[in-house]
Amino acid sequence: MASIFRRLLSIRKPKKVLTRKDSITGRNHTFEVPYLSRLDGNQLQPGQSLIARGYITGADGFIINLTSGPNVELDEDETGELDDRLLALRVDLTKGKVYLNACINGQWGKEAFVKQQYKEGDEFDIRVRCFEQHFEIYVEHKLIATFKHYVPMSNISHIYVTGDVRLYAVSWEGKLYNMPYTADIPGNFYVGRKLFVSAIAEKKPKDLTIDFFAGEDVPFKLCASFIQKKVTRCSEISGVKSSPETNFEGKIKFPLKAKRSFDILIYAADDKFLVFINDVLYCTFEHRMPAVKIERLQINGDIQLIGVHIK
């Protein structure tokens, strides 16, 4: 076991791989591992999610650990005491599996695994959503497992990622949101701002709507129909609705699926909104009024919100 972890903990110069890159979604910036970060602010709350995204640079795999402290690596002679790993997630490329376990007071629990094929050069999206009694683990937007806590999740203080990967982002997001979700936009949604929405579609979803308000007007309305499998855009200004637009970029007509997690990013460009779904440009919508007038947003539909924020 120790030799396996020493291989995973070793630092190697990553090979160059071809990935999707976009300055708006953040894929043009990556950072190296080992990555160790302390959770800021208060203890974890139910509904919060760890989101780890990046790409694979080698064949040895990688690990993502949620730990009770910063002691995450053995000494050079493979001695020393590691802090508890409340969740140890290990991706083994050669076996095509994701392993799940926990190590409390030096004692490992019963290891479980789920089949998942990755190869060098693949991008990955792994999410861990926290609840009072268990974690939900999503791999490539699909729920692959639930993992019961060995000790309270409030013991988690650090995130540790290492292995043959480079990272786009590692973040904690969200809480348990009430729907519909409504919020003012401090400083308004001026050109250059981005709205990030992370969510999970329900088992039998019907629709999802995101509305941007400027007073009583709706300069931009995005509606995704899971039944019709299409995404429409329109506006309603001074009581007049614009004709709905349903055209889309790329090959996938409707990238949202029931029981799957997803990300929507809406960017205010100079003359239009750019809509990205799971980091891929999906559609655009020309401004019907200056974006800076948008002061409020509302999200509704058959989803569980994971996180909402504006930059």
Backbone as numpy.savetxt, mean C-alpha at the origin, in Angstrom:
# Nx Ny Nz CAx CAy CAz Cx Cy Cz
19.05 -22.64 10.66 18.22 -21.43 10.66 19.08 -20.17 10.66
20.16 -20.20 11.49 21.01 -19.01 11.58 21.66 -18.69 10.25
22.11 -19.77 9.53 22.77 -19.53 8.25 21.82 -18.92 7.23
20.55 -19.33 7.30 19.55 -18.76 6.39 19.41 -17.27 6.64
19.31 -16.89 7.92 19.14 -15.47 8.23 20.40 -14.68 7.91
21.60 -15.30 8.06 22.80 -14.57 7.71 22.82 -14.27 6.21
22.34 -15.21 5.39 22.28 -14.95 3.95 21.32 -13.81 3.65
20.18 -13.82 4.35 19.19 -12.78 4.11 19.66 -11.43 4.60
20.49 -11.44 5.66 20.94 -10.18 6.23 22.15 -9.61 5.51
22.78 -10.38 4.64 23.96 -9.90 3.95 23.58 -8.80 2.98
24.51 -7.85 2.78 24.28 -6.73 1.87 25.04 -6.99 0.59
24.35 -7.01 -0.53 24.99 -7.21 -1.81 24.61 -6.07 -2.74
25.48 -5.79 -3.68 25.17 -4.76 -4.66 24.05 -5.26 -5.56
22.91 -4.55 -5.62 21.78 -5.05 -6.39 22.04 -5.00 -7.89
21.47 -5.97 -8.60 21.54 -5.95 -10.05 20.54 -4.96 -10.60
20.84 -4.44 -11.79 19.89 -3.54 -12.42 18.72 -4.33 -12.99
17.52 -3.86 -12.72 16.34 -4.50 -13.28 15.46 -3.41 -13.87
14.65 -3.80 -14.85 13.76 -2.86 -15.51 12.44 -2.80 -14.76
12.06 -1.63 -14.27 10.81 -1.47 -13.53 10.03 -0.30 -14.10
8.74 -0.28 -13.77 7.94 0.89 -14.14 8.43 2.07 -13.31
8.64 3.22 -13.96 9.11 4.40 -13.25 8.22 5.58 -13.56
7.85 6.31 -12.54 7.01 7.48 -12.72 7.26 8.43 -11.56
7.54 9.70 -11.87 7.85 10.66 -10.82 6.64 10.99 -9.97
5.43 10.82 -10.51 4.22 11.13 -9.75 3.95 10.05 -8.71
4.08 8.78 -9.11 3.80 7.68 -8.18 4.98 7.38 -7.26
6.16 7.92 -7.57 7.31 7.72 -6.70 8.21 6.57 -7.08
7.94 5.92 -8.21 8.74 4.76 -8.60 10.12 5.14 -9.12
10.38 6.43 -9.34 11.70 6.82 -9.81 12.68 7.00 -8.65
12.23 6.83 -7.41 13.10 6.93 -6.25 13.06 5.61 -5.48
14.23 5.02 -5.24 14.30 3.79 -4.45 15.35 3.95 -3.36
15.29 3.09 -2.36 16.33 3.11 -1.33 16.70 1.68 -0.95
17.90 1.56 -0.37 18.48 0.26 -0.12 18.00 -0.34 1.20
18.28 -1.61 1.34 18.09 -2.32 2.60 19.48 -2.72 3.10
19.64 -3.07 4.38 18.62 -3.20 5.42 17.92 -1.87 5.73
16.62 -1.97 5.99 15.80 -0.82 6.35 15.23 -1.07 7.73
15.50 -0.16 8.66 14.98 -0.25 10.02 14.38 1.09 10.40
13.13 1.08 10.83 12.45 2.33 11.18 11.63 2.15 12.44
11.68 3.14 13.29 10.86 3.14 14.49 9.51 3.78 14.19
8.45 3.22 14.74 7.13 3.79 14.55 7.04 5.13 15.26
6.59 6.14 14.54 6.43 7.46 15.14 5.09 7.57 15.85
5.04 8.46 16.83 3.76 8.75 17.48 3.33 7.68 18.45
2.02 7.45 18.50 1.44 6.53 19.47 1.58 5.08 19.02
1.10 4.18 19.87 1.11 2.76 19.54 0.17 2.48 18.37
0.38 1.33 17.77 -0.47 0.93 16.65 -1.92 0.86 17.06
-2.78 1.25 16.14 -4.21 1.22 16.37 -4.87 0.24 15.41
-5.98 -0.38 15.81 -6.69 -1.29 14.90 -7.03 -0.59 13.58
-6.82 -1.30 12.50 -7.10 -0.75 11.18 -5.88 -0.19 10.47
-4.79 0.05 11.21 -3.59 0.57 10.56 -2.93 -0.51 9.72
-2.25 -0.08 8.67 -1.64 -1.02 7.73 -0.19 -0.65 7.44
0.66 -1.66 7.41 2.01 -1.52 6.89 1.95 -1.79 5.40
2.52 -0.89 4.61 2.60 -1.08 3.17 4.07 -1.04 2.77
4.56 -2.14 2.19 5.94 -2.23 1.74 5.94 -2.53 0.24
6.61 -1.66 -0.53 6.62 -1.80 -1.98 8.04 -1.62 -2.50
8.39 -2.43 -3.49 9.72 -2.32 -4.07 9.89 -3.31 -5.19
11.16 -3.67 -5.48 11.42 -4.68 -6.49 12.55 -5.59 -6.03
12.56 -6.80 -6.60 13.47 -7.86 -6.16 14.74 -7.81 -7.00
15.90 -7.84 -6.32 17.18 -7.66 -6.99 18.03 -8.93 -7.04
17.59 -10.01 -6.42 18.38 -11.24 -6.41 17.51 -12.45 -6.20
18.15 -13.59 -5.96 17.43 -14.86 -5.89 17.26 -15.39 -4.48
17.80 -14.71 -3.48 17.76 -15.25 -2.12 16.48 -14.92 -1.36
15.68 -13.98 -1.86 14.46 -13.62 -1.16 14.66 -12.48 -0.19
13.66 -12.24 0.65 13.74 -11.12 1.58 12.80 -11.36 2.75
12.98 -10.55 3.80 12.14 -10.66 4.99 11.58 -9.29 5.36
10.40 -9.32 5.96 9.77 -8.13 6.55 9.37 -8.52 7.96
9.96 -7.86 8.95 9.69 -8.18 10.35 9.06 -7.00 11.07
8.08 -7.27 11.90 7.54 -6.30 12.85 8.08 -6.69 14.21
8.87 -5.82 14.81 9.63 -6.19 16.00 9.29 -5.32 17.20
9.74 -5.78 18.37 9.49 -5.05 19.62 10.65 -4.12 19.98
11.65 -4.03 19.12 12.79 -3.17 19.40 13.75 -3.13 18.23
14.89 -2.40 18.39 15.82 -2.20 17.28 16.87 -3.29 17.12
16.90 -4.28 18.01 17.89 -5.36 17.91 17.38 -6.40 16.92
17.80 -6.26 15.66 17.22 -7.07 14.59 18.24 -7.92 13.86
19.54 -7.71 14.13 20.58 -8.48 13.46 21.48 -9.14 14.49
21.94 -10.36 14.17 22.89 -11.06 15.02 24.26 -10.39 14.91
25.11 -10.63 15.92 26.48 -10.16 15.86 27.24 -10.91 14.78
28.48 -10.47 14.51 29.28 -11.10 13.46 29.50 -12.58 13.73
29.61 -12.96 15.00 29.81 -14.38 15.34 28.49 -15.11 15.54
27.41 -14.51 15.04 26.06 -15.09 15.10 25.59 -15.28 16.54
26.02 -14.38 17.41 25.53 -14.38 18.79 24.76 -13.09 19.02
24.23 -12.96 20.22 23.46 -11.78 20.57 22.00 -12.12 20.73
21.28 -11.20 21.30 19.86 -11.42 21.57 19.03 -10.48 20.70
18.10 -11.06 19.95 17.24 -10.27 19.09 15.95 -9.93 19.82
15.39 -8.78 19.47 14.09 -8.41 20.01 13.01 -9.31 19.40
11.87 -9.34 20.06 10.76 -10.18 19.59 10.37 -9.79 18.17
10.06 -10.80 17.38 9.50 -10.59 16.05 8.03 -11.00 16.13
7.17 -10.00 16.27 5.74 -10.30 16.41 5.15 -10.84 15.12
5.76 -10.46 14.01 5.44 -11.07 12.73 6.72 -11.13 11.92
7.09 -12.33 11.51 8.25 -12.53 10.65 7.74 -13.07 9.32
7.83 -12.25 8.30 7.36 -12.62 6.96 8.58 -12.82 6.07
8.72 -14.02 5.53 9.90 -14.37 4.73 9.47 -14.85 3.35
10.00 -14.22 2.32 9.71 -14.60 0.94 10.87 -15.43 0.41
10.59 -16.67 0.03 11.59 -17.59 -0.50 11.32 -17.78 -2.00
12.18 -17.19 -2.82 11.97 -17.25 -4.27 12.17 -18.66 -4.82
13.16 -19.39 -4.30 13.46 -20.71 -4.85 12.32 -21.69 -4.60
11.64 -21.56 -3.47 10.54 -22.46 -3.15 9.18 -21.90 -3.56
9.15 -20.62 -3.95 7.90 -20.02 -4.37 6.89 -19.92 -3.25
7.37 -19.51 -2.07 6.49 -19.46 -0.91 6.74 -18.21 -0.07
5.70 -17.79 0.64 5.80 -16.75 1.67 5.57 -17.43 3.01
6.58 -17.36 3.89 6.50 -18.00 5.20 6.10 -16.98 6.26
5.28 -17.40 7.21 4.82 -16.55 8.30 5.11 -17.22 9.63
5.65 -16.44 10.57 5.93 -16.99 11.89 6.09 -15.83 12.87
6.38 -16.16 14.12 6.68 -15.17 15.16 7.72 -15.78 16.08
8.55 -14.93 16.67 9.57 -15.39 17.61 9.48 -14.51 18.85
9.01 -15.09 19.97 8.80 -14.37 21.22 9.71 -14.97 22.28
10.52 -14.12 22.92 11.47 -14.57 23.94 12.37 -15.68 23.41
12.77 -15.56 22.16 13.68 -16.52 21.56 13.04 -17.81 21.09
11.74 -17.94 21.23 11.05 -19.17 20.85 10.19 -18.93 19.61
10.46 -19.73 18.57 9.67 -19.62 17.35 8.34 -20.33 17.51
7.32 -19.80 16.85 6.03 -20.44 16.83 5.95 -21.46 15.70
4.76 -21.84 15.35 4.54 -22.79 14.27 4.51 -22.04 12.94
5.42 -22.41 12.05 5.54 -21.72 10.78 4.43 -22.13 9.81
3.90 -21.14 9.11 2.91 -21.39 8.06 3.45 -20.81 6.76
2.89 -21.24 5.64 3.33 -20.70 4.36 2.17 -20.64 3.38
2.34 -19.77 2.40 1.40 -19.62 1.30 2.22 -19.59 0.01
1.75 -20.26 -1.02 2.47 -20.26 -2.29 2.39 -18.89 -2.95
3.53 -18.41 -3.42 3.57 -17.13 -4.12 4.82 -17.10 -4.98
4.66 -17.03 -6.28 5.79 -17.05 -7.19 6.32 -15.63 -7.42
7.61 -15.43 -7.12 8.33 -14.22 -7.47 9.61 -14.63 -8.17
10.17 -13.70 -8.94 11.48 -13.91 -9.53 12.25 -12.60 -9.50
13.54 -12.70 -9.72 14.38 -11.50 -9.74 13.86 -10.52 -10.79
13.75 -9.26 -10.40 13.23 -8.22 -11.29 11.77 -7.91 -11.08
11.04 -8.80 -10.38 9.63 -8.54 -10.10 9.46 -7.40 -9.11
8.40 -6.62 -9.29 7.99 -5.67 -8.27 7.08 -6.38 -7.28
7.05 -5.88 -6.05 6.20 -6.50 -5.04 5.43 -5.44 -4.26
4.28 -5.86 -3.78 3.42 -5.03 -2.93 2.91 -5.92 -1.81
3.40 -5.69 -0.59 3.01 -6.51 0.56 2.44 -5.59 1.63
1.29 -5.98 2.17 0.59 -5.16 3.16 0.19 -6.01 4.36
0.34 -5.42 5.53 -0.07 -6.08 6.77 -1.03 -5.14 7.49
-2.28 -5.58 7.61 -3.29 -4.77 8.31 -3.48 -5.32 9.71
-3.48 -4.42 10.69 -3.49 -4.82 12.10 -4.89 -4.73 12.70
-5.25 -5.76 13.44 -6.49 -5.78 14.21 -6.17 -6.25 15.63
-7.15 -6.18 16.51 -6.92 -6.49 17.92 -6.37 -7.90 18.13
-6.86 -8.86 17.36 -6.50 -10.26 17.58 -5.62 -10.87 16.49
-5.48 -10.18 15.36 -4.76 -10.81 14.26 -4.25 -9.77 13.26
-3.36 -10.23 12.40 -2.93 -9.48 11.22 -3.63 -10.06 9.99
-3.90 -9.20 9.02 -4.30 -9.65 7.69 -3.14 -9.36 6.75
-2.69 -10.36 6.01 -1.55 -10.20 5.12 -2.03 -10.22 3.67
-1.73 -9.14 2.96 -2.08 -9.02 1.55 -0.79 -9.04 0.72
-0.76 -9.89 -0.29 0.36 -9.95 -1.22 -0.18 -9.71 -2.62
0.37 -8.72 -3.29 -0.11 -8.31 -4.61 -1.62 -8.06 -4.59
-2.04 -7.36 -3.53 -3.42 -6.87 -3.35 -4.41 -7.98 -2.99
-3.95 -9.20 -2.79 -4.84 -10.31 -2.46 -4.60 -10.77 -1.02
-5.68 -10.97 -0.26 -5.56 -11.49 1.10 -5.09 -12.94 1.04
-3.89 -13.20 1.56 -3.35 -14.56 1.50 -3.44 -15.29 2.84
-3.54 -14.53 3.96 -3.54 -15.20 5.25 -3.96 -14.24 6.35
-4.47 -14.81 7.43 -4.61 -14.10 8.70 -3.66 -14.76 9.68
-3.08 -13.96 10.57 -2.07 -14.46 11.49 -2.38 -13.93 12.88
-2.72 -14.83 13.80 -3.10 -14.42 15.14 -1.89 -13.92 15.93
-2.14 -12.90 16.78 -1.06 -12.35 17.60 -0.62 -13.35 18.67
0.68 -13.43 18.88 1.22 -14.17 20.02 1.24 -13.28 21.26
1.49 -11.99 21.05 1.45 -10.98 22.12 0.73 -9.77 21.55
0.28 -8.82 22.39 -0.47 -7.67 21.87 0.30 -6.89 20.81
-0.43 -6.40 19.79 0.22 -5.66 18.71 0.82 -4.35 19.21
0.39 -3.89 20.39 0.95 -2.65 20.95 2.43 -2.80 21.27
2.95 -4.04 21.30 4.38 -4.26 21.54 5.24 -3.91 20.33
4.62 -3.77 19.17 5.39 -3.48 17.95 5.94 -2.06 18.01
7.24 -1.92 17.79 7.86 -0.60 17.80 8.69 -0.32 16.55
9.09 -1.36 15.82 9.97 -1.16 14.67 9.54 -2.02 13.48
9.93 -1.54 12.30 9.76 -2.27 11.04 11.15 -2.55 10.49
11.37 -3.78 10.07 12.68 -4.16 9.55 12.50 -4.92 8.23
13.20 -4.45 7.20 13.16 -5.09 5.89 14.59 -5.32 5.42
14.89 -6.53 4.95 16.21 -6.79 4.41 16.14 -7.94 3.42
17.22 -8.13 2.67 17.28 -9.19 1.66 17.58 -8.63 0.29
17.22 -9.37 -0.73 17.52 -8.98 -2.11 16.41 -8.12 -2.69
16.29 -6.91 -2.17 15.26 -5.98 -2.64 15.79 -4.55 -2.59
15.15 -3.69 -3.36 15.21 -2.25 -3.17 13.78 -1.79 -2.95
13.62 -0.73 -2.19 12.30 -0.30 -1.76 11.88 0.99 -2.45
10.59 1.05 -2.82 9.98 2.31 -3.24 9.46 3.07 -2.03
8.80 2.33 -1.14 8.17 2.98 0.01 7.88 1.96 1.09
7.99 2.40 2.34 7.53 1.63 3.50 6.78 2.62 4.38
5.52 2.32 4.68 4.73 3.29 5.44 3.68 2.60 6.28
3.29 3.28 7.36 2.12 2.90 8.14 1.01 3.87 7.79
-0.17 3.36 7.50 -1.26 4.22 7.08 -2.57 3.82 7.74
-3.42 4.84 7.91 -4.83 4.60 8.15 -5.28 4.32 9.56
-6.52 3.91 9.62 -7.23 3.59 10.85 -8.53 2.90 10.42
-9.47 2.75 11.33 -10.79 2.26 10.96 -11.65 3.47 10.62
-11.98 3.64 9.35 -12.71 4.81 8.87 -14.21 4.54 8.82
-14.98 5.60 9.06 -16.42 5.54 8.82 -16.70 5.96 7.38
-17.73 5.38 6.81 -18.13 5.72 5.44 -19.53 6.32 5.45
-19.81 7.33 4.60 -18.86 7.95 3.68 -17.81 8.76 4.44
-16.66 8.91 3.80 -15.56 9.68 4.36 -15.57 11.07 3.74
-15.63 12.09 4.58 -15.63 13.48 4.11 -14.56 14.26 4.84
-13.83 15.09 4.12 -12.76 15.87 4.75 -12.52 17.16 3.98
-12.22 18.22 4.73 -11.75 19.46 4.10 -10.32 19.26 3.62
-9.93 20.05 2.63 -8.57 19.99 2.09 -7.84 21.27 2.49
-6.97 21.21 3.48 -6.24 22.41 3.90 -5.45 23.02 2.75
-5.67 24.29 2.47 -4.96 24.95 1.38 -5.51 24.66 0.00
-6.57 23.86 -0.06 -7.23 23.49 -1.33 -6.36 22.58 -2.20
-6.97 22.05 -3.25 -6.31 21.04 -4.09 -5.68 21.72 -5.31
-4.65 22.51 -5.07 -4.02 23.29 -6.13 -3.16 22.39 -7.02
-2.75 22.96 -8.17 -1.92 22.22 -9.13 -0.65 21.72 -8.45
-0.35 20.45 -8.66 0.81 19.82 -8.05 0.48 18.94 -6.86
-0.75 19.05 -6.34 -1.12 18.22 -5.19 -1.59 16.84 -5.65
-1.48 15.88 -4.70 -1.86 14.50 -4.97 -2.78 14.00 -3.86
-3.81 13.28 -4.25 -4.66 12.56 -3.31 -4.32 11.08 -3.41
-3.98 10.48 -2.26 -3.70 9.05 -2.18 -4.85 8.36 -1.46
-5.41 7.33 -2.06 -6.47 6.54 -1.43 -6.07 5.07 -1.50
-5.98 4.42 -0.34 -5.75 2.98 -0.28 -6.98 2.34 0.34
-7.44 1.23 -0.23 -8.68 0.63 0.25 -8.73 -0.84 -0.13
-9.75 -1.52 0.39 -10.03 -2.91 0.07 -11.48 -2.99 -0.38
-11.72 -3.58 -1.54 -13.09 -3.75 -2.02 -13.79 -4.84 -1.21
-15.07 -4.63 -0.95 -15.85 -5.61 -0.20 -16.06 -6.89 -1.01
-16.68 -7.88 -0.38 -16.88 -9.18 -1.02 -17.78 -9.07 -2.25
-18.85 -8.28 -2.15 -19.77 -8.08 -3.28 -19.96 -6.58 -3.50
-18.94 -5.91 -4.00 -19.02 -4.45 -4.15 -19.88 -4.04 -5.33
-20.53 -2.89 -5.18 -21.30 -2.32 -6.29 -20.56 -1.13 -6.91
-20.16 -0.17 -6.07 -19.51 0.99 -6.65 -18.60 1.68 -5.65
-17.84 2.62 -6.17 -16.94 3.49 -5.42 -17.01 4.86 -6.06
-17.15 5.90 -5.24 -17.16 7.27 -5.77 -16.18 8.14 -4.99
-15.51 9.02 -5.71 -14.65 10.04 -5.12 -15.10 11.37 -5.70
-15.56 12.28 -4.84 -16.06 13.59 -5.27 -15.17 14.70 -4.73
-14.82 15.64 -5.61 -14.11 16.86 -5.23 -15.10 18.02 -5.27
-15.17 18.77 -4.18 -16.14 19.87 -4.08 -15.44 21.22 -4.07
-16.10 22.18 -4.75 -15.75 23.60 -4.67 -17.04 24.32 -4.35
-17.29 24.54 -3.06 -18.60 25.03 -2.65 -19.64 23.96 -2.92
-20.69 24.32 -3.68 -21.72 23.34 -4.05 -21.40 22.64 -5.37
-20.40 23.12 -6.08 -20.02 22.52 -7.36 -19.15 21.28 -7.15
-19.18 20.40 -8.15 -18.33 19.20 -8.15 -17.46 19.25 -9.41
-16.27 19.83 -9.32 -15.41 19.94 -10.51 -14.94 18.58 -11.04
-14.92 17.58 -10.16 -14.45 16.26 -10.60 -15.13 15.18 -9.77
-15.75 14.24 -10.47 -16.38 13.08 -9.82 -15.88 11.83 -10.51
-15.32 10.92 -9.73 -14.86 9.64 -10.24 -15.76 8.55 -9.68
-16.32 7.73 -10.56 -17.22 6.66 -10.12 -16.80 5.35 -10.76
-16.49 4.36 -9.92 -16.13 3.03 -10.40 -17.27 2.07 -10.12
-17.81 1.46 -11.17 -18.90 0.50 -11.03 -18.34 -0.91 -11.15
-18.40 -1.67 -10.05 -17.93 -3.05 -10.08 -18.88 -3.93 -10.88
-20.14 -3.55 -10.95 -21.13 -4.35 -11.68 -20.95 -4.17 -13.19
-20.85 -2.91 -13.63 -20.66 -2.63 -15.06 -19.20 -2.74 -15.49
-18.30 -2.80 -14.49 -16.86 -2.89 -14.74 -16.37 -1.74 -15.62
-16.66 -0.53 -15.16 -16.15 0.64 -15.86 -15.99 1.79 -14.87
-15.13 2.73 -15.24 -14.86 3.91 -14.43 -15.30 5.14 -15.22
-16.21 5.91 -14.67 -16.69 7.12 -15.35 -16.20 8.36 -14.62
-16.04 9.44 -15.38 -15.66 10.74 -14.82 -16.61 11.79 -15.35
-16.95 12.74 -14.49 -17.81 13.84 -14.91 -17.64 14.99 -13.93
-18.38 16.06 -14.17 -18.42 17.20 -13.26 -19.86 17.68 -13.16
-20.13 18.48 -12.14 -21.44 19.12 -12.00 -21.21 20.53 -11.47
-21.37 21.51 -12.35 -21.10 22.90 -12.01 -22.33 23.74 -12.29
-22.74 24.51 -11.30 -23.96 25.33 -11.38 -25.17 24.48 -11.75
-25.21 23.27 -11.24 -26.33 22.38 -11.47 -26.33 21.66 -12.79
-25.31 21.87 -13.61 -25.24 21.24 -14.93 -24.19 20.14 -14.91
-24.62 18.92 -15.24 -23.71 17.78 -15.29 -23.06 17.68 -16.66
-21.78 17.37 -16.66 -21.08 17.16 -17.94 -21.34 15.73 -18.43
-21.07 15.50 -19.69 -21.22 14.15 -20.25 -20.18 13.23 -19.61
-20.58 12.03 -19.22 -19.62 11.11 -18.58 -18.56 10.64 -19.56
-17.34 10.50 -19.06 -16.22 9.99 -19.86 -15.85 8.61 -19.34
-15.62 7.68 -20.25 -15.31 6.30 -19.86 -14.05 5.76 -20.53
-13.36 6.58 -21.33 -12.15 6.10 -21.98 -11.07 5.83 -20.94
-10.10 4.99 -21.29 -9.05 4.65 -20.33 -7.75 4.38 -21.07
-6.65 4.47 -20.33 -5.33 4.20 -20.87 -4.99 2.72 -20.66
-4.06 2.22 -21.46 -3.56 0.87 -21.23 -4.49 -0.23 -21.70
-4.21 -1.45 -21.21 -4.91 -2.64 -21.68 -6.01 -3.13 -20.74
-5.99 -2.69 -19.49 -6.93 -3.21 -18.51 -8.11 -2.25 -18.38
-9.30 -2.72 -18.74 -10.48 -1.87 -18.71 -10.90 -1.53 -17.29
-10.85 -2.52 -16.39 -11.32 -2.30 -15.01 -10.39 -3.04 -14.06
-9.42 -2.34 -13.46 -8.39 -3.00 -12.65 -8.80 -3.31 -11.21
-10.00 -2.93 -10.79 -10.43 -3.18 -9.42 -11.14 -4.53 -9.33
-10.92 -5.24 -8.20 -11.52 -6.55 -8.01 -12.08 -6.69 -6.60
-13.12 -7.48 -6.47 -13.71 -7.74 -5.16 -12.69 -8.39 -4.24
-12.71 -7.98 -2.98 -11.86 -8.53 -1.91 -10.37 -8.26 -2.13
-10.04 -7.37 -3.03 -8.63 -7.03 -3.28 -8.34 -5.61 -2.79
-7.13 -5.41 -2.34 -6.70 -4.05 -1.99 -6.35 -3.30 -3.27
-6.37 -1.98 -3.19 -6.01 -1.17 -4.36 -5.60 0.22 -3.89
-4.89 0.91 -4.77 -4.47 2.29 -4.54 -4.99 3.15 -5.69
-5.51 4.31 -5.35 -5.87 5.31 -6.35 -5.12 6.59 -6.02
-4.43 7.13 -7.00 -3.72 8.40 -6.85 -4.30 9.37 -7.87
-4.73 10.53 -7.40 -5.26 11.57 -8.29 -4.34 12.79 -8.18
-3.77 13.18 -9.31 -2.79 14.26 -9.37 -3.37 15.43 -10.15
-3.25 16.63 -9.58 -3.73 17.85 -10.24 -2.61 18.43 -11.10
-2.67 18.16 -12.41 -1.72 18.76 -13.35 -2.23 20.14 -13.76
-1.49 20.82 -14.64 -1.85 22.19 -15.01 -3.24 22.29 -15.62
-3.58 21.34 -16.50 -4.83 21.45 -17.25 -5.78 20.28 -17.06
-5.39 19.30 -16.24 -6.23 18.11 -16.07 -5.84 17.34 -14.82
-6.70 16.41 -14.45 -6.40 15.45 -13.40 -5.84 14.18 -14.04
-4.83 13.61 -13.41 -4.31 12.31 -13.81 -4.72 11.30 -12.75
-5.30 10.20 -13.17 -5.77 9.17 -12.24 -4.93 7.91 -12.44
-4.24 7.51 -11.37 -3.45 6.28 -11.38 -4.15 5.24 -10.51
-4.26 4.01 -11.01 -4.78 2.91 -10.22 -3.67 1.87 -10.10
-3.31 1.57 -8.85 -2.19 0.66 -8.57 -0.93 1.09 -9.32
-0.67 2.40 -9.26 0.55 3.02 -9.80 0.62 3.05 -11.32
-0.45 2.71 -12.00 -0.48 2.75 -13.46 -1.47 3.82 -13.90
-1.05 4.70 -14.83 -1.96 5.73 -15.33 -3.18 5.08 -15.96
-4.37 5.43 -15.43 -5.60 4.82 -15.93 -6.40 5.77 -16.82
-6.52 7.04 -16.40 -7.32 7.98 -17.19 -6.96 9.41 -16.81
-7.50 10.36 -17.58 -7.34 11.78 -17.29 -8.70 12.45 -17.37
-8.76 13.67 -16.82 -10.01 14.44 -16.87 -9.65 15.92 -16.86
-10.03 16.63 -17.91 -9.67 18.04 -18.03 -10.39 18.88 -16.99
-9.69 19.91 -16.48 -10.27 20.78 -15.47 -11.49 21.52 -16.01
-12.54 21.56 -15.22 -13.73 22.35 -15.54 -13.70 23.70 -14.84
-12.84 23.81 -13.84 -12.58 25.07 -13.15 -11.20 24.94 -12.52
-10.58 26.04 -12.10 -9.26 25.94 -11.50 -9.23 24.96 -10.32
-8.25 24.07 -10.32 -8.17 23.06 -9.27 -8.03 23.68 -7.89
-7.44 24.87 -7.81 -7.22 25.51 -6.52 -8.52 25.84 -5.80
-9.64 25.84 -6.51 -10.93 26.11 -5.87 -11.49 24.90 -5.12
-10.92 23.73 -5.37 -11.41 22.52 -4.70 -11.00 22.55 -3.24
-11.99 22.43 -2.36 -11.75 22.62 -0.93 -12.17 21.44 -0.06
-12.82 20.45 -0.67 -13.37 19.35 0.13 -13.49 18.10 -0.74
-13.40 16.93 -0.11 -13.58 15.69 -0.85 -14.46 14.74 -0.07
-15.06 13.81 -0.80 -15.87 12.76 -0.18 -15.61 11.45 -0.90
-15.47 10.38 -0.11 -15.25 9.04 -0.64 -16.37 8.15 -0.10
-17.00 7.40 -0.99 -18.09 6.53 -0.57 -18.09 5.27 -1.42
-18.74 4.24 -0.93 -18.85 3.01 -1.70 -18.66 1.77 -0.87
-18.59 0.65 -1.56 -18.49 -0.66 -0.92 -17.03 -1.06 -0.74
-16.35 -0.30 0.12 -14.93 -0.50 0.36 -14.62 -0.33 1.83
-13.47 -0.84 2.23 -12.87 -0.54 3.53 -11.67 0.37 3.26
-11.73 1.58 3.77 -10.60 2.49 3.59 -9.43 2.05 4.45
-8.25 2.04 3.86 -7.02 1.77 4.59 -6.32 3.07 4.94
-6.28 3.98 3.98 -5.60 5.25 4.21 -6.02 6.30 3.21
-6.03 7.55 3.65 -6.33 8.70 2.79 -5.40 9.83 3.20
-4.64 10.36 2.26 -3.84 11.54 2.58 -3.55 12.34 1.33
-3.21 13.60 1.54 -2.94 14.54 0.45 -1.55 15.12 0.64
-0.81 15.20 -0.46 0.51 15.83 -0.44 0.55 16.93 -1.48
